[in-house]
Coordinates of C-alpha atoms and ligand atoms in Angstrom, one line a residue:
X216 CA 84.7 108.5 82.2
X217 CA 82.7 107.6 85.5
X218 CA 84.5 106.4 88.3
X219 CA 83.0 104.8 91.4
X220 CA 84.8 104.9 94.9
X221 CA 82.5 101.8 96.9
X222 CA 81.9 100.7 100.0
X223 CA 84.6 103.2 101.9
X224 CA 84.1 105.4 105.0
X225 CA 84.5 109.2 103.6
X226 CA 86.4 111.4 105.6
X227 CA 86.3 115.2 105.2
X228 CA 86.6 117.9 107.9
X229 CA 83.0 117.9 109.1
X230 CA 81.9 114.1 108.1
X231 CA 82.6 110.9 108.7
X232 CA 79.9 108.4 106.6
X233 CA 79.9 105.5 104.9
X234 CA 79.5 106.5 101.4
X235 CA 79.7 105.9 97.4
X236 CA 81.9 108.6 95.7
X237 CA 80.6 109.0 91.9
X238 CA 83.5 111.0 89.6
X239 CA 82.7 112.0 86.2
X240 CA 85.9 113.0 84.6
X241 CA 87.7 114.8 86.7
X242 CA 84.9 115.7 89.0
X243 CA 83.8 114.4 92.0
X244 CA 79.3 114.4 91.0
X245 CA 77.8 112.6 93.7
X246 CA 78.2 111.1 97.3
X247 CA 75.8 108.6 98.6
X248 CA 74.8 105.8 100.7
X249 CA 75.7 102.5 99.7
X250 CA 73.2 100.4 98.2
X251 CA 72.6 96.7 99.4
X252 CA 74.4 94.6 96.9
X253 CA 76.8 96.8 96.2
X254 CA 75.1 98.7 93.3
X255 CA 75.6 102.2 93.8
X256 CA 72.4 104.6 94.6
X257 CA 73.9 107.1 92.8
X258 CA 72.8 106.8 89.7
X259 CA 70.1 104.7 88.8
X260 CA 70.5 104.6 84.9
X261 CA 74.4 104.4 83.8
X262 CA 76.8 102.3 85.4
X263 CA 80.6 103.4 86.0
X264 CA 83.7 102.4 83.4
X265 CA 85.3 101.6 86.3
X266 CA 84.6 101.0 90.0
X267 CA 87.3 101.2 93.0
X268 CA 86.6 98.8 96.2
X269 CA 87.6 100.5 99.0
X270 CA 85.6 98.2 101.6
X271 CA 87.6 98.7 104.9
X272 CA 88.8 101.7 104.0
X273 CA 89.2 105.4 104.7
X274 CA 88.2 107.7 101.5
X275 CA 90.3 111.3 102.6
X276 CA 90.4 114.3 100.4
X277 CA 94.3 114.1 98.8
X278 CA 96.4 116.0 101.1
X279 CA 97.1 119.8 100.5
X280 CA 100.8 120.7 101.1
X281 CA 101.0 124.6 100.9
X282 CA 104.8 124.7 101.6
X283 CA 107.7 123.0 99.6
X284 CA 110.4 124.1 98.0
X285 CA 111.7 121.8 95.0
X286 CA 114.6 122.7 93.0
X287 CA 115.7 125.7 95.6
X288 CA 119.1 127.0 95.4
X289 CA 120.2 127.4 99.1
X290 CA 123.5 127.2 100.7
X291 CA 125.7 127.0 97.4
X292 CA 123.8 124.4 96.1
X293 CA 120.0 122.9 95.4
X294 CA 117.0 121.3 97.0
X295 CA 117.5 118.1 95.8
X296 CA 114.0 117.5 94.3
X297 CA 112.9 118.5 91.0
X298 CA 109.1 119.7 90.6
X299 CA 109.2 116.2 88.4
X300 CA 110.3 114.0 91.7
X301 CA 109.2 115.9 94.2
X302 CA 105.4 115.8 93.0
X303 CA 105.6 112.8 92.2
X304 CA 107.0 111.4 95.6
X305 CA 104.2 113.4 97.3
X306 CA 101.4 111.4 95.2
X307 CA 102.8 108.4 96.3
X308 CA 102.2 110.3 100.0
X309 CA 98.8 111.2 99.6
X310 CA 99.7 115.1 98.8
X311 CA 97.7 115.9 95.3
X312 CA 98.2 119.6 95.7
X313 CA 101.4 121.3 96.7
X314 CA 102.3 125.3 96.5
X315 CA 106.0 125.9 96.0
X316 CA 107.7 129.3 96.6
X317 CA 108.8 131.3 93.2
X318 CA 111.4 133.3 94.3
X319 CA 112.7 136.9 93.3
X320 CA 116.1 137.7 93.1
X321 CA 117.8 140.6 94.8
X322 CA 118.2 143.7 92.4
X323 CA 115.9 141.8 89.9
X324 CA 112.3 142.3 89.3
X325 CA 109.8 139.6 91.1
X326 CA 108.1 138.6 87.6
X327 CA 111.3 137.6 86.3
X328 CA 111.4 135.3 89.4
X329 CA 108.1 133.9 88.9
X330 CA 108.3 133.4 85.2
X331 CA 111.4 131.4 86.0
X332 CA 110.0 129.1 88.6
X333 CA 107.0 128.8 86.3
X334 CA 109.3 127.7 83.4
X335 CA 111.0 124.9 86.0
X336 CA 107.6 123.6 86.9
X337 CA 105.6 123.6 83.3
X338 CA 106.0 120.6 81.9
X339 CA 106.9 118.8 85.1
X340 CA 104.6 118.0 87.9
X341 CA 102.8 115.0 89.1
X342 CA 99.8 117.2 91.0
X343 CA 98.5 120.3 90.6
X344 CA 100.8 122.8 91.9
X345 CA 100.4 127.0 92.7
X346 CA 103.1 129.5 93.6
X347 CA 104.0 131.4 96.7
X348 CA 106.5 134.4 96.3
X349 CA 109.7 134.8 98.2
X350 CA 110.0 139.0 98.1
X351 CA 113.7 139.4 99.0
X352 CA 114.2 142.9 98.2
X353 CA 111.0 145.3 98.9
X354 CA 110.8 148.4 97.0
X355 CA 108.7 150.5 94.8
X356 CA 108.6 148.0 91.7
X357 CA 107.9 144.8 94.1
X358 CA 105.4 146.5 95.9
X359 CA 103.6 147.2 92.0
X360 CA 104.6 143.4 91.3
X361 CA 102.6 142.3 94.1
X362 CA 99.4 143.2 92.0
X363 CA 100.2 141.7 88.9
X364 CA 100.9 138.3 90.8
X365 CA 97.9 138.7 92.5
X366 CA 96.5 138.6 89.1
X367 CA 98.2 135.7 88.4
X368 CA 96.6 133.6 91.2
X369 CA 99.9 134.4 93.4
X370 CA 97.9 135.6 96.2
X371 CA 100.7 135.2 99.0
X372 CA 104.0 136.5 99.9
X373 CA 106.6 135.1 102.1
X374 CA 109.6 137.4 103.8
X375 CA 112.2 136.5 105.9
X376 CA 113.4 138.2 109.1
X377 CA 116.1 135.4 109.1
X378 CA 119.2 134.5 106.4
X379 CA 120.8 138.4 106.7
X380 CA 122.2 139.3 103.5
X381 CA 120.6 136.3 101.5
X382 CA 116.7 136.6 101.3
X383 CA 116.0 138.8 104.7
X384 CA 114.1 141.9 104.5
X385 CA 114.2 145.2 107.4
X386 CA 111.4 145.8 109.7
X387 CA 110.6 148.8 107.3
X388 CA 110.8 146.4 104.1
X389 CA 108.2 144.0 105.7
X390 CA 105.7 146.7 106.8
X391 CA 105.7 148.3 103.7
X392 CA 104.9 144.8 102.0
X393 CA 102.6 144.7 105.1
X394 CA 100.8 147.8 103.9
X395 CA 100.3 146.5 100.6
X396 CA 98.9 142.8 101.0
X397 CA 96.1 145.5 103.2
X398 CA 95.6 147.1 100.2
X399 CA 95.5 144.2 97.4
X400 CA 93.9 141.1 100.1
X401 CA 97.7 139.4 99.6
X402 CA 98.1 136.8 102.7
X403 CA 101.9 137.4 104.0
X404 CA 103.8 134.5 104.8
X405 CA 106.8 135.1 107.5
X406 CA 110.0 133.2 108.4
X407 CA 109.8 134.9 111.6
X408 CA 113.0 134.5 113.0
X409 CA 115.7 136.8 114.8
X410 CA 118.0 136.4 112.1
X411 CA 120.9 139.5 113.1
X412 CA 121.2 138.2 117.0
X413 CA 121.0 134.8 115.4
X414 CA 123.8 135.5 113.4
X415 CA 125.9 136.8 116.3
X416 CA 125.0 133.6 118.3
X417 CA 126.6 131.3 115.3
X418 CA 130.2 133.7 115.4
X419 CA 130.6 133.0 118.8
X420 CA 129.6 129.6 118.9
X421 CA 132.0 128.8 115.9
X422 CA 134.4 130.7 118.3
X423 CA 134.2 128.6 120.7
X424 CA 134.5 125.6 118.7
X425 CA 131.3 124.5 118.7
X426 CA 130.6 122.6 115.3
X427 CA 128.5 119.9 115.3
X428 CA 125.0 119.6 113.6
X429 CA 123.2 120.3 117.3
X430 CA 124.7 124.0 117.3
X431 CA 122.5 125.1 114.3
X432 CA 119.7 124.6 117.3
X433 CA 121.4 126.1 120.4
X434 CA 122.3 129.2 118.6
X435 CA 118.7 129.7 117.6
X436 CA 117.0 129.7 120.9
X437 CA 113.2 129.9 121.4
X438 CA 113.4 133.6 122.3
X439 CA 114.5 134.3 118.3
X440 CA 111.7 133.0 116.8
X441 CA 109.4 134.1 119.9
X442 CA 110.2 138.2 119.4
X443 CA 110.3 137.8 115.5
X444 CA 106.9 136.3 115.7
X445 CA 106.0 139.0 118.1
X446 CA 106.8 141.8 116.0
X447 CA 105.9 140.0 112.8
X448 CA 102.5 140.3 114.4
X449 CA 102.6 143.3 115.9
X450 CA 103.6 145.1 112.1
X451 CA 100.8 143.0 110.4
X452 CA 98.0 144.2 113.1
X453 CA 99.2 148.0 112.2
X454 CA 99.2 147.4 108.8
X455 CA 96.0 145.7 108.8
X456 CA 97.1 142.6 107.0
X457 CA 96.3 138.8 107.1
X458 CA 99.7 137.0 108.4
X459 CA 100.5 133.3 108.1
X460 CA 103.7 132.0 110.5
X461 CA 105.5 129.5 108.6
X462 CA 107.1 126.5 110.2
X463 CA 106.6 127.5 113.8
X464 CA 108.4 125.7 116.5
X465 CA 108.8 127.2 119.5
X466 CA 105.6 127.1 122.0
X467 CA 107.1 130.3 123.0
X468 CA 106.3 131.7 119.2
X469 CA 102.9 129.8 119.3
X470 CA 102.3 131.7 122.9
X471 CA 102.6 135.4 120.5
X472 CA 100.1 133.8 117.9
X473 CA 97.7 132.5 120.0
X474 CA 97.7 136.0 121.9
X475 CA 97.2 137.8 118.6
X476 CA 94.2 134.9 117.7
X477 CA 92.6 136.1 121.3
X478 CA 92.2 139.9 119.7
X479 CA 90.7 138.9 116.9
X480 CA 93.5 139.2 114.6
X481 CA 94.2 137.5 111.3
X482 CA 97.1 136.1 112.4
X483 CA 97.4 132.1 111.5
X484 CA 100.4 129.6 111.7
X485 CA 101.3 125.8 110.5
X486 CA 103.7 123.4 112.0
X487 CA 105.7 120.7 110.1
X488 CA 106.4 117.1 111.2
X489 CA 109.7 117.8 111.9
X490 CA 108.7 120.1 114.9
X491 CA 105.8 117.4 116.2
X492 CA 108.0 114.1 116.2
X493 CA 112.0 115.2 115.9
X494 CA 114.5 117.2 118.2
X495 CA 117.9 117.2 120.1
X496 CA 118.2 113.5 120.0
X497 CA 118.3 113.4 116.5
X498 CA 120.5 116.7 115.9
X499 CA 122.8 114.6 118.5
X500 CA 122.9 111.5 116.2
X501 CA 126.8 110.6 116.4
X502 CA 129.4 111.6 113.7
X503 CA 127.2 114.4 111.3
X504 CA 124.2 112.3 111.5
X505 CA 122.2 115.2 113.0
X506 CA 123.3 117.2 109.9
X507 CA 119.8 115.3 108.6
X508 CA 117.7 117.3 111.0
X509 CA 119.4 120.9 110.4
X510 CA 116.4 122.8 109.1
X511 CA 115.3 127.0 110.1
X512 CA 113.4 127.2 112.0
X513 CA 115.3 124.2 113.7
X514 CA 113.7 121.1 115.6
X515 CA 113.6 121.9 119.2
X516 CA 115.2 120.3 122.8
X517 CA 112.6 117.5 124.0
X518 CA 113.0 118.6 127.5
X519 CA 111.3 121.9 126.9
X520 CA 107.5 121.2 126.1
X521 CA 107.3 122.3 122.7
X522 CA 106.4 119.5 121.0
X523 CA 103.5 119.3 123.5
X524 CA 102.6 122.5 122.8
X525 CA 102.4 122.1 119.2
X526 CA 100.2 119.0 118.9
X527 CA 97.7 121.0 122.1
X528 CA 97.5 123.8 119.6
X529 CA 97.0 121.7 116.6
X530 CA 94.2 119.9 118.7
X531 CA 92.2 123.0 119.5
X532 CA 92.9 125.3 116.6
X533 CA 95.9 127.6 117.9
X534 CA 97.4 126.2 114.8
X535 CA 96.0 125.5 111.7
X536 CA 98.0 123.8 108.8
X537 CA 100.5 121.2 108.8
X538 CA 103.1 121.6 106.0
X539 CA 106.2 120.2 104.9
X540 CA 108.7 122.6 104.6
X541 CA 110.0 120.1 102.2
X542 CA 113.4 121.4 101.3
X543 CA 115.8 118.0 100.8
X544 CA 119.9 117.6 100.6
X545 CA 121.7 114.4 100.7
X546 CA 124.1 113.2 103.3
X547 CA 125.9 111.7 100.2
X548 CA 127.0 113.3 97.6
X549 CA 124.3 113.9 94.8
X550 CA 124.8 112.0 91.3
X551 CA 124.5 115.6 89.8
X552 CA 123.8 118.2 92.5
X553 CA 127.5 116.7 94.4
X554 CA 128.2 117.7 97.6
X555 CA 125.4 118.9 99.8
X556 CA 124.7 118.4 103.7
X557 CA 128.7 117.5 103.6
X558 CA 129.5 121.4 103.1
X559 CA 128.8 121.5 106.6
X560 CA 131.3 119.3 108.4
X561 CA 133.2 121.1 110.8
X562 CA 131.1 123.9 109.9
X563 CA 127.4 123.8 111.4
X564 CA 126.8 126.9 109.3
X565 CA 127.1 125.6 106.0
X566 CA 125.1 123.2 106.2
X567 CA 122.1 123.5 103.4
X568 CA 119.3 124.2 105.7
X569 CA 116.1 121.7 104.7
X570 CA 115.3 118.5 105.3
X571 CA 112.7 116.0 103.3
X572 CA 109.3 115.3 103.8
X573 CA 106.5 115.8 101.4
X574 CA 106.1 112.1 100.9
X575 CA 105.8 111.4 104.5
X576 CA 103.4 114.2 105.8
X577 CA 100.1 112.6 105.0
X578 CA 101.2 108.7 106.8
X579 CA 103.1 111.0 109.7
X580 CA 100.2 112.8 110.8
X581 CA 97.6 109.8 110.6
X582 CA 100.3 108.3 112.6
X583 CA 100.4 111.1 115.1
X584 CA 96.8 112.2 115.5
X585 CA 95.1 108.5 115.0
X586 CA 97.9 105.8 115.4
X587 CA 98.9 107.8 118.8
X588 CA 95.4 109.0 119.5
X589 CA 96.0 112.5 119.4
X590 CA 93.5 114.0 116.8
X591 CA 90.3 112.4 115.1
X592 CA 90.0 111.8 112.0
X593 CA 88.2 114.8 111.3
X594 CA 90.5 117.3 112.1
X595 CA 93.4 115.0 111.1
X596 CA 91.8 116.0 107.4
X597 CA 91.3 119.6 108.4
X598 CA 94.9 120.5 109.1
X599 CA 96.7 118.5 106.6
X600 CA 93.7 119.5 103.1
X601 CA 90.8 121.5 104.1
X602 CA 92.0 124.4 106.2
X603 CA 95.7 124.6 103.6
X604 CA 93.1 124.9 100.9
X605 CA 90.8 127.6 102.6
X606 CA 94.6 129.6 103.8
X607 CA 95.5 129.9 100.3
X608 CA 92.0 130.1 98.4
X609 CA 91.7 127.0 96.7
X610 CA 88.7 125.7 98.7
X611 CA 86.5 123.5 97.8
X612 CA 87.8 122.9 94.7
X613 CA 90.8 121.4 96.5
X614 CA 90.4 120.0 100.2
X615 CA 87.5 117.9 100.4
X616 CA 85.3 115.5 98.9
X617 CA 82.1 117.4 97.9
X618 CA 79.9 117.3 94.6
X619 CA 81.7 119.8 92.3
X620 CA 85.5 119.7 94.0
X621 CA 88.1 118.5 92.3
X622 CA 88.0 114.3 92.6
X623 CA 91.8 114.2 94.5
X624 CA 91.4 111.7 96.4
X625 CA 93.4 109.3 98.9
X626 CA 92.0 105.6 99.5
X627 CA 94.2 104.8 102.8
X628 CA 93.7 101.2 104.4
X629 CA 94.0 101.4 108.6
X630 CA 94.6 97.6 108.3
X631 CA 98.2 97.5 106.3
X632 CA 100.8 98.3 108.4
X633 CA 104.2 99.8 107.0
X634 CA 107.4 100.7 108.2
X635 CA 108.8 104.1 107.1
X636 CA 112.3 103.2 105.3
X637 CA 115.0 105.5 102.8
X638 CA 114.6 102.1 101.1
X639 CA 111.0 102.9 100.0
X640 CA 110.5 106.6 99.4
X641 CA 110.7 107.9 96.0
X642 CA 111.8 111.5 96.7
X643 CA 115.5 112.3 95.2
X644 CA 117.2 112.3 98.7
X645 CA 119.2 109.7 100.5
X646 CA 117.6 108.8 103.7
X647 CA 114.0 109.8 105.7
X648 CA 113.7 112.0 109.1
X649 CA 111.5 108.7 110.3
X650 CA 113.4 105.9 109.4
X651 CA 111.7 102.7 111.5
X652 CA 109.0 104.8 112.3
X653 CA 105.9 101.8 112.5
X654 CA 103.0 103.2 111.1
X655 CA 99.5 101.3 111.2
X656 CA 97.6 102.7 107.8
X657 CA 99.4 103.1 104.6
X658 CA 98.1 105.0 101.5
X659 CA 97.0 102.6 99.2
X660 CA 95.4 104.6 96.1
X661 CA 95.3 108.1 94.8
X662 CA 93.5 110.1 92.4
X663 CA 94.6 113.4 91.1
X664 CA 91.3 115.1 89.3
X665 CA 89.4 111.5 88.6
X666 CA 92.1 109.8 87.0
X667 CA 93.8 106.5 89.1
X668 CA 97.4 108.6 89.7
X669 CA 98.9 105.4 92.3
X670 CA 98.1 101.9 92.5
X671 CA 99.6 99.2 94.4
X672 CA 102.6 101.1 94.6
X673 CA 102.9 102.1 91.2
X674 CA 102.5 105.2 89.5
X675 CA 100.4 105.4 86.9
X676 CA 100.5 109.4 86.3
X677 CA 102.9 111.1 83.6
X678 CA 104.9 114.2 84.2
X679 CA 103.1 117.5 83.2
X680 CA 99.6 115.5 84.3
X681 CA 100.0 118.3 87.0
X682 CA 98.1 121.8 86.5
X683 CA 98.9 124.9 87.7
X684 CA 96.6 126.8 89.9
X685 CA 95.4 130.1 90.2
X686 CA 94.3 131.0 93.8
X687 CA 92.1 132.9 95.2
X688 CA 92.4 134.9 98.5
X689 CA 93.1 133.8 102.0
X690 CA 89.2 132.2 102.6
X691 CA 89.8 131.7 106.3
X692 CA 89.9 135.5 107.3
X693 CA 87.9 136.5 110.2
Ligands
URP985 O1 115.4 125.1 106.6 C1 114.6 125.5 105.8 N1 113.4 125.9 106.2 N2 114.9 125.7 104.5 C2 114.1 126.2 103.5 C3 114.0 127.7 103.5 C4 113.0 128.2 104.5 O2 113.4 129.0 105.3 O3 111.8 127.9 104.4
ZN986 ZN1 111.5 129.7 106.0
ZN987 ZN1 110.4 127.0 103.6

């Protein structure tokens, strides 16, 4: 089967050309310049079974999201998304690679943890699809379970310093996982938060009768994610191992990483959406509206700068991936899943921490870095594909558009407008964070390894089209 992509503008992290993509199978073979007439120079000899007109268009890599969490069970109950809906939702987005989180149970060993995870997702997914592992309880056997997965293709690790008593880990815990990602070239992921004072902060707020949906913010101040991040880094540089921040909010925390990136260490972080467009205002919405925006680490005050901060060090490389996070509850009660953000009312401290956002990513960052003028497109496709690819060694194979990758790819048209609306996303969650938002660019086709995956807002794919992936190791490494 031989695909043509004509007469679009290719974008990948280092070009921007007007350009033919040829895809045999599932494979993108050639890029070249247009030929007058519209026949492809190519190939000179066979023509394509089927040829896509993107004239006016843009031609991206499909978007890489490296951190979701479908079917998660959190706060007595589950993400809302199955790997059936949520990967599916994303293609619509223009995501046709996500990596999940397997997660290991306390007392129980981490395979069992990843073979379950595996079993949810076989079978399922829209998009290709690899595995991160949540360690929650560090000891000898983990630390030998780290090399199998690294076998496996599970070549990262994510602790928390937050959620005491549910999935956090000690200072000695994480340096001894520390220790052995220097040993076996594991990338450690960290929810680097202050999560003992934090907890002290919620008692006394709940004392005092503070509630609402904007507490889960105020009782998580900058300086909680700022030291965790600090001694996250601090742990990794005497271990001697690669560390990736996760969902980094503060400019405070970005302050510690960039400081760390001045020494030369292999210390990396991502932002989400949430952190670049949402904050106080929305955790403020009246009645438990903000109960929406109620994610760890949580959107930040407007009046502070750190949204500033975050696009500034998105712009000149301070950070380096944007992911989701995607982690979605309903405000209303789920058909099967029941009550969800609602365990939270009157209680700011039950309610499921996550909020949606997989389908959005891709359109919210074109509408950030080009709609607003923030980014260009190149690095617009560098922080949402190519560099999430390179973190978690799946580059070039995913990421860009060069002979030989895999042919994922997003035809987006800057001339349709769209406004973002819970009446048009397909993920399995009741409203969006950017409801109204007025975006000029909408994703018009995507391809998930050669084969036509969305198409004039349909899908065309089948669950279980999606493959997993083994990954390599971390390829951006100084
Ligand atoms: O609020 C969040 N982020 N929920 C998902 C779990 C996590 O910490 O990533
Ligand atoms: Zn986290
Ligand atoms: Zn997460």
């Amino acid at each position: 089967m031989r695909t043509l992509i004509s007469g679009g503008t290719v974008v990948t992290a280092t070009e921007i050309m007007q350009a033919d993509v040829l895809i045999e199978d599932e494979t993108v073979v050639a890029i070249s310049a247009p030929v007058e007439g519209g026949r492809s120079g190519t190939d000179t000899t066979a023509s394509p079974d089927q040829v896509i007109d993107a004239t006016g268009k843009y031609v991206f890599p499909g978007g890489v999201d490296v951190h979701t969490h479908m079917e998660l069970p959190f706060g007595g109950t589950y993400a809302s998304d199955t790997f059936e809906t949520g990967t599916r939702a994303a293609a619509f987005g223009g995501t046709t690679t996500l990596i999940d989180f397997a997660v290991q149970t306390i007392g129980e060993p981490m395979m069992d943890g990843y073979d379950e995870w595996m079993a949810k997702a076989d079978g399922e997914c829209a998009i290709d699809y690899g595995f991160h592992m949540i360690v929650s309880d560090v000891n000898e056997q983990t630390l030998k379970e780290m090399d199998i997965l690294m076998g496996e293709g599970v070549t990262s690790f994510k602790l928390f310093m937050a959620y005491p008593g549910v999935l956090y880990s000690t200072d000695g815990q994480i340096f001894q996982a520390m220790q052995k990602a220097a040993d076996n070239g594991a990338t450690i992921m960290m929810h680097a938060e202050n999560g003992i004072v934090i907890d002290v902060l919620r008692e006394q707020a709940l004392a005092r009768g503070e509630t609402d949906p904007i507490y889960h913010s105020v009782t998580r101040p900058p300086v909680t994610e700022a030291e965790a991040t600090h001694r996250a880094i601090a742990y990794a540089e005497l271990a001697g191992s690669p560390l990736y921040v996760v969902h980094l909010s503060a400019k405070e925390a970005l302050d510690e990483v960039v400081a760390a990136r001045d020494r030369g260490a292999n210390v990396f972080a991502e932002t989400c959406p949430q952190y670049l467009f949402l904050g106080w205002k929305n955790l403020a919405e009246p009645g438990f509206e903000g109960a929406k925006y109620v994610c760890s680490t949580p959107v930040r005050s407007e009046d502070q700068g750190h949204q500033e901060a975050l696009w500034r060090g998105l712009a000149t490389n301070d950070l380096q991936v944007v992911s989701t996070d995607h982690c979605p509850f309903c405000m209303n009660d789920h058909p099967t899943l029941g009550t969800q953000k609602q365990l939270g009312v009157g209680d700011f401290t039950k309610i499921p921490n996550g909020l949606p956002g997989v389908e959005e990513r891709f359109t919210m960052m074109y509408y950030g870095a080009i709609d607003q003028h923030r980014l260009s497109l190149n690095r617009f496709v560098e922080i949402i594909a190519s560099t999430p690819a390179k973190m978690f060694g799946l580059y070039p194979k995913k990421g860009t558009i060069a002979i030989g990758s895999d042919a994922d790819i997003v035809i987006f048209d800057p001339g349709t407008s769209q406004t973002i609306s819970a009446d048009t996303i397909h993920m399995d969650v009741d409203y969006t964070c950017y409801e109204g938002t007025e975006v000029q660019g909408k994703v018009d086709t995507v391809l998930s390894r050669g084969r036509t995956i969305i198409e004039n807002g349909e899908y065309l794919g089948a669950k279980g089209d999606g493959q997993y992936l083994k990954r390599g190791t971390n390829q951006c490494l100084i």
